[in-house]
XYZ file of C-alpha atoms in Angstrom:
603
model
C 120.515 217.239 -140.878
C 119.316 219.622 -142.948
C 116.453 222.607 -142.295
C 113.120 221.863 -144.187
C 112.684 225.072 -146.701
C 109.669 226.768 -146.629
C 109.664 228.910 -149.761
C 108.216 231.910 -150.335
C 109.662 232.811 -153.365
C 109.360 230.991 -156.486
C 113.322 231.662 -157.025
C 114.514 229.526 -154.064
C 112.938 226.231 -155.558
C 114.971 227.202 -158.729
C 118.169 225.560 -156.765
C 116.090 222.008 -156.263
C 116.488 218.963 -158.544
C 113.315 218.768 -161.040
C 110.314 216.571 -161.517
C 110.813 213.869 -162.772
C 111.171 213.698 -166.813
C 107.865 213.462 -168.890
C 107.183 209.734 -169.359
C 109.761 208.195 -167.429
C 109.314 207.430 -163.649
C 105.524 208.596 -163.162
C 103.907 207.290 -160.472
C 100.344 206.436 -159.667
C 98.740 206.717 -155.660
C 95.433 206.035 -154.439
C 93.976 207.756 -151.193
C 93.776 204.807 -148.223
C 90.662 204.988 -145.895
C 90.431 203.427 -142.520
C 90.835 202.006 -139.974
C 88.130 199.286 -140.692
C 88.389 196.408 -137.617
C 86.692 193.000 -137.200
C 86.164 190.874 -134.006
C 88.130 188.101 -135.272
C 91.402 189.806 -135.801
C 90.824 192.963 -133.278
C 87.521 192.978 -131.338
C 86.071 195.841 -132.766
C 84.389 197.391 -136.112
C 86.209 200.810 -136.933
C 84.437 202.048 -139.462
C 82.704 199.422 -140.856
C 80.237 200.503 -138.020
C 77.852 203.397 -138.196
C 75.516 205.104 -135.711
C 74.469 209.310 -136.552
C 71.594 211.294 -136.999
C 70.634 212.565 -140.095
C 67.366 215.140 -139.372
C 69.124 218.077 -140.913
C 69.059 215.959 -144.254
C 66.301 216.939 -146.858
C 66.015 213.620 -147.727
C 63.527 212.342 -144.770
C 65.825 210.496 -143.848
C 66.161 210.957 -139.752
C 69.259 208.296 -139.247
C 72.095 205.902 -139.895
C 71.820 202.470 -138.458
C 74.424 200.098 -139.755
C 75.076 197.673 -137.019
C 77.956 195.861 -139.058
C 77.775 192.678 -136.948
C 74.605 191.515 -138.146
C 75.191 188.977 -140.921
C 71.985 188.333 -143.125
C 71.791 184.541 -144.768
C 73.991 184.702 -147.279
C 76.990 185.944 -144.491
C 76.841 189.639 -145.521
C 77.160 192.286 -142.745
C 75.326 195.117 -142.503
C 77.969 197.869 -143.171
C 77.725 201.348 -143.219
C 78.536 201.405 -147.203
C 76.336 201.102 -150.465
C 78.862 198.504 -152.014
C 80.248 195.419 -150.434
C 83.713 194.756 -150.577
C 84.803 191.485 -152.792
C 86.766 190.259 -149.846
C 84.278 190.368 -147.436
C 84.135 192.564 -144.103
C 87.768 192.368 -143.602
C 90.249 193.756 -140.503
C 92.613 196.508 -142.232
C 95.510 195.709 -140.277
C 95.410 191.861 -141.043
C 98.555 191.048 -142.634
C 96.794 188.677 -145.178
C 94.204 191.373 -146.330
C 97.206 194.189 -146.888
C 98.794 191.814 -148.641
C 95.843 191.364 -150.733
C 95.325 195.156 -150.991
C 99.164 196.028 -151.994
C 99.228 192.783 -154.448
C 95.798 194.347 -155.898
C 96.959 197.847 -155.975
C 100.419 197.012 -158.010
C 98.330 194.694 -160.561
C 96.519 197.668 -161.351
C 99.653 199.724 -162.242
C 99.478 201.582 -158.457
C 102.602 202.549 -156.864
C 101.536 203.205 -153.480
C 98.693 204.306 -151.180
C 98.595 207.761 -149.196
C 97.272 206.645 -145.858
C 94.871 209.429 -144.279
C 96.832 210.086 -141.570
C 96.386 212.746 -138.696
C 99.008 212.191 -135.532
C 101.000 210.107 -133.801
C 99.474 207.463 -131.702
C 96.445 207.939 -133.641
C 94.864 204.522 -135.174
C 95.938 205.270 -138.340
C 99.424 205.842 -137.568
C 99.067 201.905 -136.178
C 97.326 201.106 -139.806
C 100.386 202.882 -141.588
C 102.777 201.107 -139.533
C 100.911 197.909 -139.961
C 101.422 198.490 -143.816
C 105.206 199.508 -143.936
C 106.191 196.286 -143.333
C 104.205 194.523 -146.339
C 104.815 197.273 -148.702
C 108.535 196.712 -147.835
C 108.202 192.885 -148.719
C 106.438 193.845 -152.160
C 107.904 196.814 -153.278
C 105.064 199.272 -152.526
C 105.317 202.804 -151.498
C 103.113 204.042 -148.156
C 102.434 207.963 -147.894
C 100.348 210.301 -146.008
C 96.847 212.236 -146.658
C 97.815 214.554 -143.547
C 94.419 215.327 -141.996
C 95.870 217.702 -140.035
C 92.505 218.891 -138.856
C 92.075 216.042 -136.827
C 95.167 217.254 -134.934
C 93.586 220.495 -134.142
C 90.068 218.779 -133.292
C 89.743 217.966 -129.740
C 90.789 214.221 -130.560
C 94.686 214.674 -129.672
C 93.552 216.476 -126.239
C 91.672 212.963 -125.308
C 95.475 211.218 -126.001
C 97.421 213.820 -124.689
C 95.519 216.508 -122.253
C 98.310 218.396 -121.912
C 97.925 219.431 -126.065
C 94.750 221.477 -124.967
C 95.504 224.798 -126.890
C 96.033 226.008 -130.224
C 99.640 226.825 -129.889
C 100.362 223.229 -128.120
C 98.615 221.335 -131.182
C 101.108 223.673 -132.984
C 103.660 222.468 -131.445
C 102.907 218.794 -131.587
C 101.849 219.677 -135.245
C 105.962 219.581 -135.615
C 106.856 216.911 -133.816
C 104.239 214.649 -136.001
C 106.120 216.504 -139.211
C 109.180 215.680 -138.204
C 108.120 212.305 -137.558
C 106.758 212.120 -141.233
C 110.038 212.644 -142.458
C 111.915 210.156 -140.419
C 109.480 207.611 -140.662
C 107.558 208.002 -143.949
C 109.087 210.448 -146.171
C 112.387 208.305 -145.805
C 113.053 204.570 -146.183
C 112.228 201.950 -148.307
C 108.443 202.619 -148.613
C 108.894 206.510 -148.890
C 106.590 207.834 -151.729
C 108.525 209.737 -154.280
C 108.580 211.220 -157.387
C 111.473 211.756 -159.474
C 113.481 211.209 -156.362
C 111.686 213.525 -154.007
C 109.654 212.201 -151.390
C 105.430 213.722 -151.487
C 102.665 213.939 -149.154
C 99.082 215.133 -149.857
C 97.916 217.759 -147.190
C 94.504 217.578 -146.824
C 93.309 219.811 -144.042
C 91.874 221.695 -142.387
C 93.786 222.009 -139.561
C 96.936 224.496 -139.213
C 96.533 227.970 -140.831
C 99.890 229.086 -143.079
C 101.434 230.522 -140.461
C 101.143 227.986 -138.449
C 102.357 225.639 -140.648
C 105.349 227.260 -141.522
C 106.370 227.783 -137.742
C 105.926 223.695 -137.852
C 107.703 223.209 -140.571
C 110.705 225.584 -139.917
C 111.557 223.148 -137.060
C 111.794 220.313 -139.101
C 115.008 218.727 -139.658
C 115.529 216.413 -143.167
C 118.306 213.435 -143.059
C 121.561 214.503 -145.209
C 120.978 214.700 -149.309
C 116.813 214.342 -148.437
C 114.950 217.013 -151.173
C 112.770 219.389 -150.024
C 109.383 217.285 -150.093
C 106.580 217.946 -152.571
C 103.692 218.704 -150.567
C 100.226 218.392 -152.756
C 97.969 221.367 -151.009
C 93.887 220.140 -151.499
C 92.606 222.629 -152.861
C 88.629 222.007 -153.840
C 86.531 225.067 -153.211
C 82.950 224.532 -153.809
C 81.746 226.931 -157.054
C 78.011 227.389 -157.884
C 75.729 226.690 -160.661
C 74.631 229.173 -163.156
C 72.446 229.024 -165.599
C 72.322 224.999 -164.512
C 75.948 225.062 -165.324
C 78.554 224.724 -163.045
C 81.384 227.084 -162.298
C 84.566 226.796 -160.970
C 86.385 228.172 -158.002
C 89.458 229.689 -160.487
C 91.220 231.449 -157.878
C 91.045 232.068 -154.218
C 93.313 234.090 -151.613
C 93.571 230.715 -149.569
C 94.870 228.470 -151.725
C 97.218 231.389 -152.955
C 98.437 231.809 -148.978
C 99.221 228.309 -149.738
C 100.887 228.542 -152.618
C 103.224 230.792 -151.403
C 104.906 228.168 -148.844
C 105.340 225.963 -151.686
C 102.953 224.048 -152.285
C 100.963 222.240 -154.975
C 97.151 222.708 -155.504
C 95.690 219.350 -156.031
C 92.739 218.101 -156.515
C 90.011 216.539 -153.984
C 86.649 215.063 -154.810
C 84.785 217.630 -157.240
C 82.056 219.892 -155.838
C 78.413 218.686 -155.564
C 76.442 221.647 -155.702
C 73.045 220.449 -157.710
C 70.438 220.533 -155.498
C 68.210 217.271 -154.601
C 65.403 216.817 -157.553
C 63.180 213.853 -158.668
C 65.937 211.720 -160.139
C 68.084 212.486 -157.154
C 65.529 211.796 -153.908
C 68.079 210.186 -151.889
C 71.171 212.863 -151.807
C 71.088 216.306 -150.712
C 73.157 217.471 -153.281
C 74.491 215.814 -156.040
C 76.690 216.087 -159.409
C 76.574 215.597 -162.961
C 79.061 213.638 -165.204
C 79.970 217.385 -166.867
C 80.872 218.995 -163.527
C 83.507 216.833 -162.669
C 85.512 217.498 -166.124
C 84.534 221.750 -165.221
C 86.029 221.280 -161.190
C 89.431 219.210 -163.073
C 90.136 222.548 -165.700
C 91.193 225.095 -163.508
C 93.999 222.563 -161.881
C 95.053 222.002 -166.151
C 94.933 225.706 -166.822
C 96.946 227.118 -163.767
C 98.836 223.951 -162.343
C 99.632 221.246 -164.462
C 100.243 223.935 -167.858
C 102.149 226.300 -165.415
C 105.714 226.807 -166.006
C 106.076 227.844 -162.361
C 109.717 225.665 -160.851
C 107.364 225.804 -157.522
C 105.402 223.119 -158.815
C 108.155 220.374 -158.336
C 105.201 217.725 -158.714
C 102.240 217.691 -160.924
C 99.417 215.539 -160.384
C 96.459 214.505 -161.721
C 93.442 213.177 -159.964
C 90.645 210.499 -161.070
C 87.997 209.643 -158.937
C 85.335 206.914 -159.448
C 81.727 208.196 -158.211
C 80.559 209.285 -154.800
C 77.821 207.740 -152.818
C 78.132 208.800 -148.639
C 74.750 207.472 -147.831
C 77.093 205.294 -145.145
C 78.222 208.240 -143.302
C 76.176 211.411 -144.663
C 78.952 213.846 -143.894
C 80.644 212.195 -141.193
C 77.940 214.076 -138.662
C 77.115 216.586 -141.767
C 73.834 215.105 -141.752
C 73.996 215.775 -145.594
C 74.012 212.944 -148.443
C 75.986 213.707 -151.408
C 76.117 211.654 -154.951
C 78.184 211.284 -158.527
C 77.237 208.989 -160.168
C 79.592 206.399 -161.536
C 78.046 205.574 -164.656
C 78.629 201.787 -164.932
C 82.394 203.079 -164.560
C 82.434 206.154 -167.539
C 82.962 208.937 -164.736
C 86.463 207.459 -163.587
C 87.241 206.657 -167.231
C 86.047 210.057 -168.017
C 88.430 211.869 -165.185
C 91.335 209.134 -166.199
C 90.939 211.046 -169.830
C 90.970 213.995 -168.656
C 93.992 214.157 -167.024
C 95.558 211.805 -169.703
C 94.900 214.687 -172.286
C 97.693 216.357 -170.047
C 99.975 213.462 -169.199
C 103.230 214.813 -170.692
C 102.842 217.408 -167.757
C 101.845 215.723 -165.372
C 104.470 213.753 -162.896
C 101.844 211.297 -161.237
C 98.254 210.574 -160.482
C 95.948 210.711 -157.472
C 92.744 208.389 -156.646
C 90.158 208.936 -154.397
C 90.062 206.474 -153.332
C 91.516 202.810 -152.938
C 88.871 202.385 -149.737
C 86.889 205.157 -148.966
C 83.668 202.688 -149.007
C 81.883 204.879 -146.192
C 81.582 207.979 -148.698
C 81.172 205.596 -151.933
C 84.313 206.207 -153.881
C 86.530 202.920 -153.376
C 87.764 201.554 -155.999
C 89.145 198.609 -154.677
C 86.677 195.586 -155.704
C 83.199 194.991 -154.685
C 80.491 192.476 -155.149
C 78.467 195.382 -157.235
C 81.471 196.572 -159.216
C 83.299 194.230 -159.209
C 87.377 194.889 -160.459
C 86.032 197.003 -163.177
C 87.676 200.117 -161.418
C 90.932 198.320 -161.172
C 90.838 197.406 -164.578
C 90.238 200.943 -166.094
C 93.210 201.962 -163.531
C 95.485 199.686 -165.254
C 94.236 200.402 -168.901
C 95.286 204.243 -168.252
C 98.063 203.667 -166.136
C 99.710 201.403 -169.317
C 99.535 205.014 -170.977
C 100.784 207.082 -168.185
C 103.845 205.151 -167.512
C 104.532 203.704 -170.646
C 104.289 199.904 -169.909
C 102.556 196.881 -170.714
C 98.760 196.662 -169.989
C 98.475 193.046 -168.695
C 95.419 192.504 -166.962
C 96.210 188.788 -166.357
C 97.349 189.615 -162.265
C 94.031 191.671 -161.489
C 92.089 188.447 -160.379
C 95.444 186.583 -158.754
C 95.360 188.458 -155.122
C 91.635 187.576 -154.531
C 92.463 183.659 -154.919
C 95.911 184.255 -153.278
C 93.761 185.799 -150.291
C 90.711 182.958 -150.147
C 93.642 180.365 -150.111
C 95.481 182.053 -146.905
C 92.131 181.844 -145.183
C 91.168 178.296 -145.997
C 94.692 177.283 -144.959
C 94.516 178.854 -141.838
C 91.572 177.379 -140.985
C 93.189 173.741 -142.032
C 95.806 175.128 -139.550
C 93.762 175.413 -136.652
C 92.516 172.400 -137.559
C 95.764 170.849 -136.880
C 96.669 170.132 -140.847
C 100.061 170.518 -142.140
C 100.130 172.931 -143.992
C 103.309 174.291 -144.396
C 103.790 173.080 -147.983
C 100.477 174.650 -149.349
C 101.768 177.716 -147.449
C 105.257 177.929 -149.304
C 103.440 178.050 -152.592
C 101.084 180.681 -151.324
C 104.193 182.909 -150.663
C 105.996 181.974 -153.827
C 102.346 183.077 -155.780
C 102.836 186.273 -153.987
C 106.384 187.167 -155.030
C 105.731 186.289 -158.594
C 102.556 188.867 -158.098
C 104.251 191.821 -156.830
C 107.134 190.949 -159.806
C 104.458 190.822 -162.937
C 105.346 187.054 -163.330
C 101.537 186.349 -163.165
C 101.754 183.174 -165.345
C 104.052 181.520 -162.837
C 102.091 183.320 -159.709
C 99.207 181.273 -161.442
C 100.791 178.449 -161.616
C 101.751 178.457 -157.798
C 98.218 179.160 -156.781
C 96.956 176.354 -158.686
C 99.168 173.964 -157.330
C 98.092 175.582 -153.617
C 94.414 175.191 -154.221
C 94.997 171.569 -155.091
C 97.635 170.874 -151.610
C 94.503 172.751 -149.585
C 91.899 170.926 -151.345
C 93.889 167.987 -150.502
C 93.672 169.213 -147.202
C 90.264 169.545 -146.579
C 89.316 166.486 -147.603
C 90.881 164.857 -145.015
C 88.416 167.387 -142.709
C 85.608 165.279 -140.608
C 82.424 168.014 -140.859
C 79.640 167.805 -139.004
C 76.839 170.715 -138.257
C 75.370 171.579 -134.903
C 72.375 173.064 -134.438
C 70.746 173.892 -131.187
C 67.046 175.431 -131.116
C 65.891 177.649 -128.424
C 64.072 174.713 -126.739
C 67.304 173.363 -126.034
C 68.663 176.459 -124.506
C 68.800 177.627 -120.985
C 67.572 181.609 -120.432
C 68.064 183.345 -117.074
C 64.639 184.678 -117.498
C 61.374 183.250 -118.671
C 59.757 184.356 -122.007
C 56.443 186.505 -121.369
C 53.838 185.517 -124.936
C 57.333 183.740 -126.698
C 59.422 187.397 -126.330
C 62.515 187.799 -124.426
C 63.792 190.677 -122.857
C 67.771 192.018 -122.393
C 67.036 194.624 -119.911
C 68.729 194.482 -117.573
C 70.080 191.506 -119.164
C 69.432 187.808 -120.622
C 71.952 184.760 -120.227
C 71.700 181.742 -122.510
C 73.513 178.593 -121.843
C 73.977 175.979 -124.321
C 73.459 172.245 -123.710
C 76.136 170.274 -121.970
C 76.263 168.103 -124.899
C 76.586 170.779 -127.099
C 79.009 172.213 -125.490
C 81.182 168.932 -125.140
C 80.986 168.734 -129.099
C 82.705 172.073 -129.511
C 85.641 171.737 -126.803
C 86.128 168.519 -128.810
C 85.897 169.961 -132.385
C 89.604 170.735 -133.460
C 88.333 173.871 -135.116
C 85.002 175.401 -136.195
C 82.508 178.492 -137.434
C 79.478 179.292 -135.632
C 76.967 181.505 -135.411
C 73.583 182.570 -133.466
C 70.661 183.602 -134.592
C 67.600 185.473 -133.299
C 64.841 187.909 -134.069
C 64.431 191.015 -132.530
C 62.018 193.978 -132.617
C 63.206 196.861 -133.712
C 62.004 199.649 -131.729
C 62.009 203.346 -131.509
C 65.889 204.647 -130.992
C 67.198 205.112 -127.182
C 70.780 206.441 -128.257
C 72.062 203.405 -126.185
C 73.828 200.148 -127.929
C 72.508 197.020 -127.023
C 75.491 194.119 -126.172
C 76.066 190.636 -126.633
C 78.684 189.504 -124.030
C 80.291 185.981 -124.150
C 82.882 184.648 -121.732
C 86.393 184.936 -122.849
C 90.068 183.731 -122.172
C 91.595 186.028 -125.282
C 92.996 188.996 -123.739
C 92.477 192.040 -123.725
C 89.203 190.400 -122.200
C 86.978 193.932 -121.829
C 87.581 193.888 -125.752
C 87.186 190.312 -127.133
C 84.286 189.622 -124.830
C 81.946 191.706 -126.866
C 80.078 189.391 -129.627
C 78.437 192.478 -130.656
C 77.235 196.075 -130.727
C 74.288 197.454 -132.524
C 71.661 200.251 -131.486
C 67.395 199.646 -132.970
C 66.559 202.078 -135.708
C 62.888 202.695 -134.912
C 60.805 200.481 -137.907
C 59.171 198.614 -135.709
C 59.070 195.561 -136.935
C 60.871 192.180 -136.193
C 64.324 191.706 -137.778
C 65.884 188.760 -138.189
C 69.692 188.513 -138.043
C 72.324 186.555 -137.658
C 75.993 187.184 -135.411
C 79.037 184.914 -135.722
C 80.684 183.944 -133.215
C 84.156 183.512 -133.565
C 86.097 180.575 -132.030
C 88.897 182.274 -130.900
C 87.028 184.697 -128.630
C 84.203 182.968 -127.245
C 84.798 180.291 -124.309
C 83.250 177.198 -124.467
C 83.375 175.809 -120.833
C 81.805 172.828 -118.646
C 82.295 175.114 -115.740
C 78.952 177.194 -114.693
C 78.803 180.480 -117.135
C 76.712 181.445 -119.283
C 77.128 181.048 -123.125
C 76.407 184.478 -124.109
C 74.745 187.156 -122.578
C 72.291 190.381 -123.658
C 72.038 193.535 -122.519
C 70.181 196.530 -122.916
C 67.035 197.491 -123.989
C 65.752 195.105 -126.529
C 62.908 192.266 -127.114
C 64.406 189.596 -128.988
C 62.838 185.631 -129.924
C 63.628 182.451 -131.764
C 67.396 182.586 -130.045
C 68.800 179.600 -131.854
C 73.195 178.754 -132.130
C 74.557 176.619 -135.312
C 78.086 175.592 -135.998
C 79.904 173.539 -138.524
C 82.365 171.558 -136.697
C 85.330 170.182 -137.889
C 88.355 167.077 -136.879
């Protein structure tokens, strides 16, 4: 094992290996958001989910309220995002939907995506070791955005309470490094560039010092280079004149510098005040800014003859829209607009213009949907994003610009789901399966003309399939159901609770069913905030129970009016019992009416 280097002179990186060549072995990575849950696959929402207050905001706007297991008619949930994600409200550590992510990611020209990471343990280090394994089957690269501020935060004292000061999270802060390198920086998913393994350090957690105590106990494996560590560097700037100017220089980022590292690019500064055109953001930017925040990285990074640099990288970002989080308890709402997609072609050609210096790309972000700036594909986007990644990434790396794979993971994903289904339904469907998995192989290998012709034959074995499927609906009004409490003028009440039984009969139908999809629906009034979550409970045999018993979660937001919404209810954690229990069960302070259950049931 060797010691990792921290340099402080530009003469000791003389003695590495360089960057890769110009054109030859660039490599694209976009910035991976999470963790996003569902009930199905884990019980909960992640970040999909969003409660917060937002009176500091100029906007009038007093709070968020995205209670993401409501479903309206049309089986959207209400998620704390402005777009919608083309696959649906999906659990990031399903293998199915990584698979769909990775496949989508490497149609696209992507090598890799930099999970934002900040410690062991943490859920995100499950989400990146969820991922290894896929990326491994595909030939995908999985990195770190160290948020090392999270480390630093009280968050690693709830895990660990015996990491309660500064010089303790220091301490751990080397373990997790040296945990980085054995576990991400090396292997077959390790993210490198011209054979040196990269990470993108976001911050704000250790000072320099601190960080190179850290790092000076790090030990790499035998022949490992020193990795290229991409330092964020994305200080605000102002606006003169109604022009903005950028941050050029700054004694922090120089501190930084002097360990080594690589300024980099983050999301460009928003620093035009709310106006007319702009009533629902705080601040905001305009198309010009971003192309002003990108020059100083051309002019002192990416044209620098400095050997430090070992890795140059551009960034491209599509648009920024946080009304789902405002800040992440910033209580401020930020925008850039994306222009029916000419800001991330316009960053693309920025960096582009510099592309014989530059050793790979950076996106913000692949799923970032909380602050606006996914690219992945969306119901009001659609793939455009991926397609402009490709069209540039054809010119970065020098290959072919085939865009006939973009739209291959999406079926390759709706397949998976309607076979499992036919699976639960006790179909065989091993053979439909074998094709899915042959589809996507020749995906992650650019054969999309025989990945296309595996799919086809797959939709036509699980079309096959479901026609042999017996369907019948159930539908069960609230004069049908059984309440634990009377209704006072038609209007229920969950406080300190409400139990609804279904129908003997209706029950019967389900234990019968060999699979199904379900869902109730009610109206309830949505009253002036208490800070408290209101529950629906169902009985349960899936364990952990205290996890998969919860239907849902979601808080009023003070409109007062009468909402109507709809919650599924998914087979494999509600129990469906001739034994007294109740069905489901409310609680917490809430009126709610016109409780009805409906199910499509299936032999």
């Amino acid at each position: 094992m060797t010691p990792l280097r921290i340099s402080l002179a530009a003469a000791a990186l003389l003695l590495l290996p360089a960057a890769a060549p110009a054109q030859n072995g660039k490599k694209i990575y976009a910035d991976y958001h999470g963790v996003r849950y569902t009930r199905a696959h884990d019980g909960k929402l992640g970040r999909w989910e969003m409660h917060a207050e937002t009176a500091k905001s100029k906007t009038g706007r007093k709070t968020l309220c995205y209670n993401a297991d409501f479903m309206d008619a049309e089986g959207r949930h209400d998620i704390a995002a402005v777009a919608y994600p083309q696959a649906g409200m999906q659990s990031n550590l399903d293998p199915d939907y990584i698979e769909y992510q990775i496949l989508s990611a490497k149609a696209a020209g992507i090598d890799g995506f930099f999970i934002e990471w900040g410690f062991m343990d943490h859920e995100n280090d499950k989400l990146l070791r969820a991922m290894q394994p896929v990326a491994a089957k595909y030939g995908f690269e999985i990195g770190v955005n160290w948020c090392d501020g999270w480390l630093y935060y009280d968050w690693i004292t709830r895990m660990h309470p015996e990491i309660d000061t500064r010089e303790a999270k220091t301490e751990h802060y080397a373990r997790c490094y040296q945990y980085l390198v054995d576990n991400v920086l090396s292997g077959p998913t390790a993210p490198t560039v011209g054979g040196r393994p990269v990470f993108y350090l976001f911050g704000p957690g250790a000072k320099p010092a601190e960080y190179a105590y850290a790092a000076s106990k790090v030990r790499l494996p035998e022949g490992m280079p020193q990795p290229a560590v991409l330092r964020r560097w994305a200080e605000w700037g102002t606006l003169e004149a109604n022009r903005y100017v950028p941050v050029r220089w700054s004694p922090e980022i120089e501190s930084w510098k002097e360990l080594g590292m690589i300024p980099t690019a983050w999301l460009p500064a928003r620093v035009r005040p709310m106006d007319a055109a702009h009533p629902y953001w705080d601040h905001y930017a305009e198309p010009d800014d971003l192309i002003e925040f990108m020059k100083p990285f051309r002019d002192s990074v990416w044209m620098s003859a400095d050997p430090a640099y070992t890795v140059k990288s551009g960034f491209a970002m599509p648009g920024m829209d946080n009304r789902g989080c405002a800040g992440w308890g910033g209580q401020h709402f930020y925008y850039i607009p994306r222009d029916g997609g000419r800001t991330y072609e316009r960053m693309w050609e920025f960096s582009m213009a510099s592309r014989d210096s530059l050793d790979m790309m950076f996106i913000a972000s692949w799923s970032d949907y909380t602050e606006g700036h996914e690219i992945e594909p969306t119901v009001e986007n659609g793939d455009r994003e991926l397609r402009t990644t490709l069209h540039y990434a054809a010119q970065f790396k020098e290959m072919p610009e085939d865009a006939s794979g973009i739209a291959l993971p999406a079926r390759l994903f709706d397949l998976r789901k309607r076979s499992e289904y036919l699976a639960s339904a006790r179909r065989k469907t091993a053979a439909a399966d074998a094709l899915l998995d042959q589809a996507a192989a020749a995906i992650a290998g650019g054969s999309y003309s025989e990945a296309a012709e595996r799919l086809s034959a797959a939709e036509t074995a699980v079309e096959t399939l479901e026609k042999t499927l017996k369907n019948s609906t159930l539908d069960i009004p609230e004069s049908e159901l059984r309440f634990s409490s009377d209704a006072v003028h038609g209007v229920r009440y969950a406080s300190p609770e409400l139990k609804v039984y279904l129908p003997e009969t209706a029950t019967r139908s389900l234990i019968a069913a060999r699979a199904h999809t379900g869902y109730v629906e009610f109206e309830y009034f949505d009253d002036a905030p208490t800070g408290d979550f209101v529950f629906i409970y169902s009985r349960t045999e899936r364990q952990p129970k205290n996890i998969f018993a919860t239907v849902a979660k979601f808080k009023t937001d003070g409109t007062g009016t009468w909402k109507r919404v709809r919650v599924g209810l998914i087979p494999e954690n509600v129990l469906y019992a001739t034994t007294p229990g109740f069905t489901l069960m409310f609680k917490g302070k809430l009126k709610l009416r016109d409780v009805s259950f409906h199910y499509t049931l299936s032999r």
